[in-house]
Amino acid sequence: MAQTETLQDWDALRVFLTVARTGSLRAAADALGVNHATVSRAIKALEKDLGSRLYDRATSGLTLTQPGEELFELAVPMETQAHVIRRRLAGLDDDPSGVVRVSIAPVLAFGYISKVFSAFSDAYPQIDLDVLVTNKISDLQRSETDVSFRIAYQIDEDVIGRRALTYVKTFYATPDYLLAHPDPVAVQGEGASVIGWDKENDPAWLRQTPFPKARLTNIFAEGVLQREAAAAGMGISILPCFMGDVDDRLARVPGATLQPDRSIWLLLHSDLRRTARVRALVDFAARAIRSDRDLFMGNLS
């Protein structure tokens, strides 16, 4: 009975911490995947149990009272320990079965990775993938995800990181756009449009491209949106070759060179490195990505 009560107490504290970090019951409910009423009941029960009001409630949101601030400081180390327990117990699992939670960047998710996940599911039918597509850096330390497929120049977190490979990028547009704007490299982009990434830094970036005389149009600060904008005929876009070369709607801009870009990383917390299902996914995905090196290095065109 005491163990059950302890687990229930931790669940209430987990709700309390989520409310404190998000600032509202509704935002906490969304983060926890429960309804608003469940979060409200948990907070009221915790306040009743402790005999203290934990939040001041206002139209702008919730703020911690002094008892709430004290509880927050005490609960954070408990949360850290709970994550350690979860990871270490998971690390004792030698059976390649169960669920692996994956976060993955959209530029990998919408296109390339589906064939890898399909082949993995065929090879490991007892492992289920729970995939979140996001550009947000999922927190491996807080056990928000088991494996993160990240695109980055380098990784500074205290996690196990396997660099699959570094890919290249170049410029793309539709064949019709290139017919209407022939040989844009020769004329330095004059009369053409380049789709922007970052309003603040794009002017300086454009001057370093083969198209310094082009017009910067629109801002699409995400790779999938860039690809779709270029495919819709909105202008020239710089894209990873593993996105642009396999899209029949696009063609490389003649004369544009290949440029090294970032690396594809497979990340996991060190406590999970011996977990059979996690290790199976990381090893399988790394081999699959490296086997497609020609695609990532722009050698298929």
CSV table of C-alpha atoms in Angstrom, one decimal:
chain,number,residue,atom,x,y,z
A,1,MET,CA,0.0,0.0,0.0
A,2,ALA,CA,2.8,2.4,0.9
A,3,GLN,CA,4.5,1.8,-2.5
A,4,THR,CA,1.2,2.6,-4.3
A,5,GLU,CA,0.8,5.8,-2.3
A,6,THR,CA,4.4,6.8,-3.2
A,7,LEU,CA,3.8,6.2,-6.9
A,8,GLN,CA,0.6,8.3,-6.7
A,9,ASP,CA,2.5,11.1,-4.8
A,10,TRP,CA,5.1,11.2,-7.6
A,11,ASP,CA,2.4,11.4,-10.3
A,12,ALA,CA,0.9,14.4,-8.5
A,13,LEU,CA,4.3,16.0,-8.2
A,14,ARG,CA,4.9,15.4,-11.9
A,15,VAL,CA,1.7,17.2,-12.7
A,16,PHE,CA,2.7,20.0,-10.3
A,17,LEU,CA,6.1,20.5,-12.1
A,18,THR,CA,4.5,20.5,-15.5
A,19,VAL,CA,2.0,23.2,-14.5
A,20,ALA,CA,4.8,25.3,-13.0
A,21,ARG,CA,6.8,25.1,-16.2
A,22,THR,CA,3.9,25.8,-18.6
A,23,GLY,CA,2.1,28.4,-16.5
A,24,SER,CA,-1.4,27.1,-17.0
A,25,LEU,CA,-3.6,24.0,-16.3
A,26,ARG,CA,-4.6,23.8,-20.0
A,27,ALA,CA,-1.0,24.0,-21.3
A,28,ALA,CA,0.1,21.3,-18.7
A,29,ALA,CA,-2.8,19.1,-19.8
A,30,ASP,CA,-1.6,19.3,-23.4
A,31,ALA,CA,1.9,18.6,-22.4
A,32,LEU,CA,0.9,15.5,-20.4
A,33,GLY,CA,-1.7,14.2,-22.8
A,34,VAL,CA,-4.5,14.4,-20.4
A,35,ASN,CA,-7.6,16.6,-20.0
A,36,HIS,CA,-7.8,19.9,-18.1
A,37,ALA,CA,-10.0,18.4,-15.4
A,38,THR,CA,-7.4,15.7,-14.6
A,39,VAL,CA,-4.7,18.3,-14.0
A,40,SER,CA,-7.0,20.5,-11.9
A,41,ARG,CA,-8.0,17.6,-9.7
A,42,ALA,CA,-4.4,16.6,-9.2
A,43,ILE,CA,-3.3,20.1,-8.1
A,44,LYS,CA,-6.3,20.5,-5.8
A,45,ALA,CA,-5.6,17.1,-4.2
A,46,LEU,CA,-1.9,18.0,-3.7
A,47,GLU,CA,-2.7,21.3,-2.1
A,48,LYS,CA,-5.2,19.6,0.2
A,49,ASP,CA,-2.7,16.9,1.1
A,50,LEU,CA,0.1,19.4,1.9
A,51,GLY,CA,-2.2,22.0,3.5
A,52,SER,CA,-0.8,24.8,1.4
A,53,ARG,CA,-1.9,26.8,-1.6
A,54,LEU,CA,0.7,26.2,-4.3
A,55,TYR,CA,-0.4,28.7,-7.0
A,56,ASP,CA,-1.8,32.2,-7.2
A,57,ARG,CA,-4.4,32.2,-9.9
A,58,ALA,CA,-4.9,35.2,-12.2
A,59,THR,CA,-6.2,35.9,-15.7
A,60,SER,CA,-2.6,36.0,-17.0
A,61,GLY,CA,-1.9,32.5,-15.7
A,62,LEU,CA,-0.6,30.7,-12.6
A,63,THR,CA,2.4,31.8,-10.5
A,64,LEU,CA,3.9,29.8,-7.7
A,65,THR,CA,3.3,30.9,-4.1
A,66,GLN,CA,6.2,30.7,-1.6
A,67,PRO,CA,5.2,27.1,-0.6
A,68,GLY,CA,4.9,26.3,-4.3
A,69,GLU,CA,8.5,27.6,-4.9
A,70,GLU,CA,9.8,25.5,-2.0
A,71,LEU,CA,8.0,22.4,-3.3
A,72,PHE,CA,9.4,23.1,-6.8
A,73,GLU,CA,13.0,23.1,-5.5
A,74,LEU,CA,12.4,19.8,-3.7
A,75,ALA,CA,10.5,18.1,-6.5
A,76,VAL,CA,13.1,18.8,-9.3
A,77,PRO,CA,15.7,16.4,-7.9
A,78,MET,CA,13.0,13.8,-7.4
A,79,GLU,CA,12.1,14.2,-11.1
A,80,THR,CA,15.7,13.8,-12.1
A,81,GLN,CA,16.0,10.6,-10.1
A,82,ALA,CA,12.8,9.2,-11.5
A,83,HIS,CA,14.2,9.7,-15.0
A,84,VAL,CA,17.4,7.9,-14.0
A,85,ILE,CA,15.4,5.0,-12.6
A,86,ARG,CA,13.4,4.7,-15.8
A,87,ARG,CA,16.4,4.8,-18.1
A,88,ARG,CA,18.5,2.3,-16.0
A,89,LEU,CA,15.7,-0.2,-15.8
A,90,ALA,CA,15.1,0.1,-19.5
A,91,GLY,CA,18.8,-0.4,-20.0
A,92,LEU,CA,18.5,-3.9,-18.4
A,93,ASP,CA,16.2,-5.0,-21.2
A,94,ASP,CA,17.9,-7.5,-23.5
A,95,ASP,CA,14.8,-8.4,-25.5
A,96,PRO,CA,14.5,-6.5,-28.8
A,97,SER,CA,10.8,-5.8,-28.3
A,98,GLY,CA,8.5,-3.0,-27.0
A,99,VAL,CA,8.2,0.7,-27.9
A,100,VAL,CA,11.0,3.0,-29.0
A,101,ARG,CA,10.1,6.7,-28.9
A,102,VAL,CA,11.7,8.6,-31.7
A,103,SER,CA,11.9,12.3,-32.4
A,104,ILE,CA,13.0,13.3,-36.0
A,105,ALA,CA,13.5,16.5,-38.0
A,106,PRO,CA,10.9,17.2,-40.7
A,107,VAL,CA,13.5,17.2,-43.5
A,108,LEU,CA,14.3,13.6,-42.8
A,109,ALA,CA,10.7,12.5,-41.8
A,110,PHE,CA,8.8,13.7,-44.9
A,111,GLY,CA,10.5,11.6,-47.5
A,112,TYR,CA,13.7,9.7,-46.8
A,113,ILE,CA,13.1,8.0,-43.5
A,114,SER,CA,9.9,6.2,-44.3
A,115,LYS,CA,11.7,3.4,-46.2
A,116,VAL,CA,14.2,3.0,-43.3
A,117,PHE,CA,11.4,2.7,-40.7
A,118,SER,CA,9.5,0.2,-43.0
A,119,ALA,CA,12.5,-2.0,-43.4
A,120,PHE,CA,13.2,-1.8,-39.7
A,121,SER,CA,9.6,-2.9,-38.9
A,122,ASP,CA,10.0,-5.9,-41.2
A,123,ALA,CA,13.3,-6.9,-39.5
A,124,TYR,CA,12.0,-6.3,-36.0
A,125,PRO,CA,8.2,-6.9,-35.9
A,126,GLN,CA,8.2,-6.9,-32.1
A,127,ILE,CA,9.4,-3.3,-31.9
A,128,ASP,CA,6.9,-0.5,-32.3
A,129,LEU,CA,8.0,3.0,-33.2
A,130,ASP,CA,6.3,6.0,-31.6
A,131,VAL,CA,7.5,8.9,-33.8
A,132,LEU,CA,7.3,12.6,-33.2
A,133,VAL,CA,8.2,14.9,-36.1
A,134,THR,CA,9.6,18.1,-34.8
A,135,ASN,CA,12.4,20.7,-35.1
A,136,LYS,CA,12.3,21.1,-31.4
A,137,ILE,CA,15.3,19.6,-29.6
A,138,SER,CA,13.7,16.8,-27.6
A,139,ASP,CA,15.2,16.4,-24.1
A,140,LEU,CA,16.9,13.0,-23.9
A,141,GLN,CA,18.0,13.8,-20.3
A,142,ARG,CA,14.4,14.2,-19.2
A,143,SER,CA,13.3,11.0,-21.1
A,144,GLU,CA,11.1,12.9,-23.6
A,145,THR,CA,12.4,10.5,-26.3
A,146,ASP,CA,14.6,7.4,-26.5
A,147,VAL,CA,16.3,8.2,-29.9
A,148,SER,CA,16.6,11.5,-31.6
A,149,PHE,CA,17.4,11.8,-35.3
A,150,ARG,CA,19.0,15.2,-35.3
A,151,ILE,CA,20.5,17.4,-38.0
A,152,ALA,CA,23.3,19.6,-36.7
A,153,TYR,CA,26.9,20.7,-37.2
A,154,GLN,CA,27.8,19.4,-33.7
A,155,ILE,CA,26.2,18.0,-30.6
A,156,ASP,CA,27.0,19.6,-27.2
A,157,GLU,CA,24.7,17.6,-25.0
A,158,ASP,CA,25.9,14.9,-22.6
A,159,VAL,CA,24.4,12.0,-24.7
A,160,ILE,CA,25.6,9.2,-26.8
A,161,GLY,CA,25.9,10.6,-30.3
A,162,ARG,CA,26.5,8.6,-33.5
A,163,ARG,CA,27.2,10.7,-36.6
A,164,ALA,CA,25.8,8.8,-39.5
A,165,LEU,CA,27.3,11.1,-42.2
A,166,THR,CA,27.6,14.7,-43.4
A,167,TYR,CA,25.4,15.5,-46.4
A,168,VAL,CA,25.7,18.1,-49.2
A,169,LYS,CA,23.2,20.7,-50.6
A,170,THR,CA,22.7,22.7,-53.7
A,171,PHE,CA,20.2,24.9,-55.5
A,172,TYR,CA,16.9,23.7,-57.1
A,173,ALA,CA,14.0,25.1,-59.0
A,174,THR,CA,11.3,23.6,-61.3
A,175,PRO,CA,12.2,22.9,-64.9
A,176,ASP,CA,9.7,25.5,-66.0
A,177,TYR,CA,11.2,28.1,-63.8
A,178,LEU,CA,14.7,27.3,-65.2
A,179,LEU,CA,13.2,27.6,-68.7
A,180,ALA,CA,11.9,31.1,-67.8
A,181,HIS,CA,15.2,32.1,-66.2
A,182,PRO,CA,17.9,30.3,-68.2
A,183,ASP,CA,21.4,30.0,-66.8
A,184,PRO,CA,20.8,32.0,-63.6
A,185,VAL,CA,24.4,31.4,-62.5
A,186,ALA,CA,25.8,33.1,-65.6
A,187,VAL,CA,23.8,36.3,-64.9
A,188,GLN,CA,24.3,36.1,-61.1
A,189,GLY,CA,20.6,35.5,-60.6
A,190,GLU,CA,19.4,38.7,-62.2
A,191,GLY,CA,15.7,38.6,-62.9
A,192,ALA,CA,15.3,35.5,-60.7
A,193,SER,CA,13.9,35.0,-57.2
A,194,VAL,CA,15.6,33.1,-54.4
A,195,ILE,CA,13.4,31.9,-51.6
A,196,GLY,CA,14.6,33.2,-48.2
A,197,TRP,CA,15.4,31.3,-45.0
A,198,ASP,CA,16.1,34.1,-42.4
A,199,LYS,CA,15.0,37.7,-42.9
A,200,GLU,CA,17.8,39.1,-40.8
A,201,ASN,CA,20.7,37.2,-42.3
A,202,ASP,CA,19.5,36.5,-45.9
A,203,PRO,CA,20.9,39.6,-47.6
A,204,ALA,CA,24.5,38.7,-46.5
A,205,TRP,CA,24.0,35.1,-47.4
A,206,LEU,CA,22.6,35.9,-50.8
A,207,ARG,CA,25.7,37.9,-51.7
A,208,GLN,CA,27.8,34.7,-51.1
A,209,THR,CA,25.6,32.6,-53.4
A,210,PRO,CA,25.9,32.3,-57.2
A,211,PHE,CA,22.9,34.7,-57.4
A,212,PRO,CA,23.9,38.0,-55.7
A,213,LYS,CA,21.7,40.0,-58.1
A,214,ALA,CA,18.6,37.9,-57.5
A,215,ARG,CA,15.6,39.1,-55.5
A,216,LEU,CA,14.9,37.6,-52.1
A,217,THR,CA,11.3,36.6,-51.9
A,218,ASN,CA,9.3,35.2,-49.1
A,219,ILE,CA,10.7,33.5,-46.0
A,220,PHE,CA,10.3,29.8,-45.4
A,221,ALA,CA,12.5,28.9,-42.4
A,222,GLU,CA,12.1,25.1,-42.7
A,223,GLY,CA,13.4,22.7,-45.3
A,224,VAL,CA,10.1,21.0,-46.2
A,225,LEU,CA,8.4,24.3,-46.7
A,226,GLN,CA,11.4,25.4,-48.9
A,227,ARG,CA,11.0,22.3,-51.0
A,228,GLU,CA,7.3,22.8,-51.5
A,229,ALA,CA,7.7,26.5,-52.3
A,230,ALA,CA,10.4,25.7,-54.9
A,231,ALA,CA,8.2,22.9,-56.4
A,232,ALA,CA,5.3,25.4,-56.6
A,233,GLY,CA,7.5,27.6,-58.9
A,234,MET,CA,8.1,30.4,-56.4
A,235,GLY,CA,11.8,30.6,-57.1
A,236,ILE,CA,15.2,29.0,-56.4
A,237,SER,CA,15.8,27.2,-53.2
A,238,ILE,CA,18.9,25.7,-51.6
A,239,LEU,CA,18.1,22.1,-50.4
A,240,PRO,CA,19.9,19.0,-49.2
A,241,CYS,CA,20.5,16.7,-52.2
A,242,PHE,CA,18.7,13.9,-50.4
A,243,MET,CA,15.5,16.0,-50.7
A,244,GLY,CA,16.0,17.7,-54.0
A,245,ASP,CA,17.4,14.9,-56.2
A,246,VAL,CA,14.5,12.5,-55.4
A,247,ASP,CA,11.8,15.1,-56.1
A,248,ASP,CA,10.6,14.8,-59.7
A,249,ARG,CA,9.2,18.3,-59.5
A,250,LEU,CA,12.6,19.9,-59.1
A,251,ALA,CA,15.9,20.1,-61.0
A,252,ARG,CA,19.3,21.3,-60.0
A,253,VAL,CA,20.2,24.8,-61.1
A,254,PRO,CA,22.8,24.3,-63.8
A,255,GLY,CA,26.3,25.4,-62.7
A,256,ALA,CA,25.5,25.5,-59.0
A,257,THR,CA,28.1,23.6,-57.0
A,258,LEU,CA,27.6,21.1,-54.2
A,259,GLN,CA,28.2,22.5,-50.7
A,260,PRO,CA,28.9,20.5,-47.5
A,261,ASP,CA,26.1,21.1,-44.9
A,262,ARG,CA,25.3,19.6,-41.5
A,263,SER,CA,25.5,16.0,-40.2
A,264,ILE,CA,22.8,13.5,-39.5
A,265,TRP,CA,23.1,12.3,-35.8
A,266,LEU,CA,21.5,9.4,-34.0
A,267,LEU,CA,21.3,10.4,-30.3
A,268,LEU,CA,20.4,8.4,-27.2
A,269,HIS,CA,21.0,8.7,-23.5
A,270,SER,CA,24.0,6.7,-22.2
A,271,ASP,CA,21.7,4.7,-19.9
A,272,LEU,CA,19.9,3.3,-22.9
A,273,ARG,CA,22.9,2.2,-24.9
A,274,ARG,CA,22.5,-1.4,-23.9
A,275,THR,CA,18.7,-1.5,-24.3
A,276,ALA,CA,18.1,-4.1,-27.1
A,277,ARG,CA,15.2,-2.3,-28.9
A,278,VAL,CA,17.0,1.1,-28.8
A,279,ARG,CA,20.3,-0.3,-29.9
A,280,ALA,CA,18.6,-2.3,-32.7
A,281,LEU,CA,17.0,0.9,-34.1
A,282,VAL,CA,20.2,3.0,-33.9
A,283,ASP,CA,22.4,0.3,-35.5
A,284,PHE,CA,19.9,-0.4,-38.2
A,285,ALA,CA,19.2,3.3,-39.1
A,286,ALA,CA,22.9,4.1,-39.1
A,287,ARG,CA,23.7,1.3,-41.5
A,288,ALA,CA,20.7,2.3,-43.7
A,289,ILE,CA,21.7,5.9,-43.9
A,290,ARG,CA,25.4,5.1,-44.7
A,291,SER,CA,24.3,2.7,-47.4
A,292,ASP,CA,22.6,5.6,-49.1
A,293,ARG,CA,25.8,7.7,-49.0
A,294,ASP,CA,25.6,8.4,-52.8
A,295,LEU,CA,22.1,10.0,-52.2
A,296,PHE,CA,23.3,12.2,-49.3
A,297,MET,CA,26.5,13.2,-51.2
A,298,GLY,CA,24.7,14.3,-54.3
A,299,ASN,CA,26.1,11.5,-56.5
A,300,LEU,CA,22.8,10.3,-58.0
A,301,SER,CA,22.4,13.1,-60.6
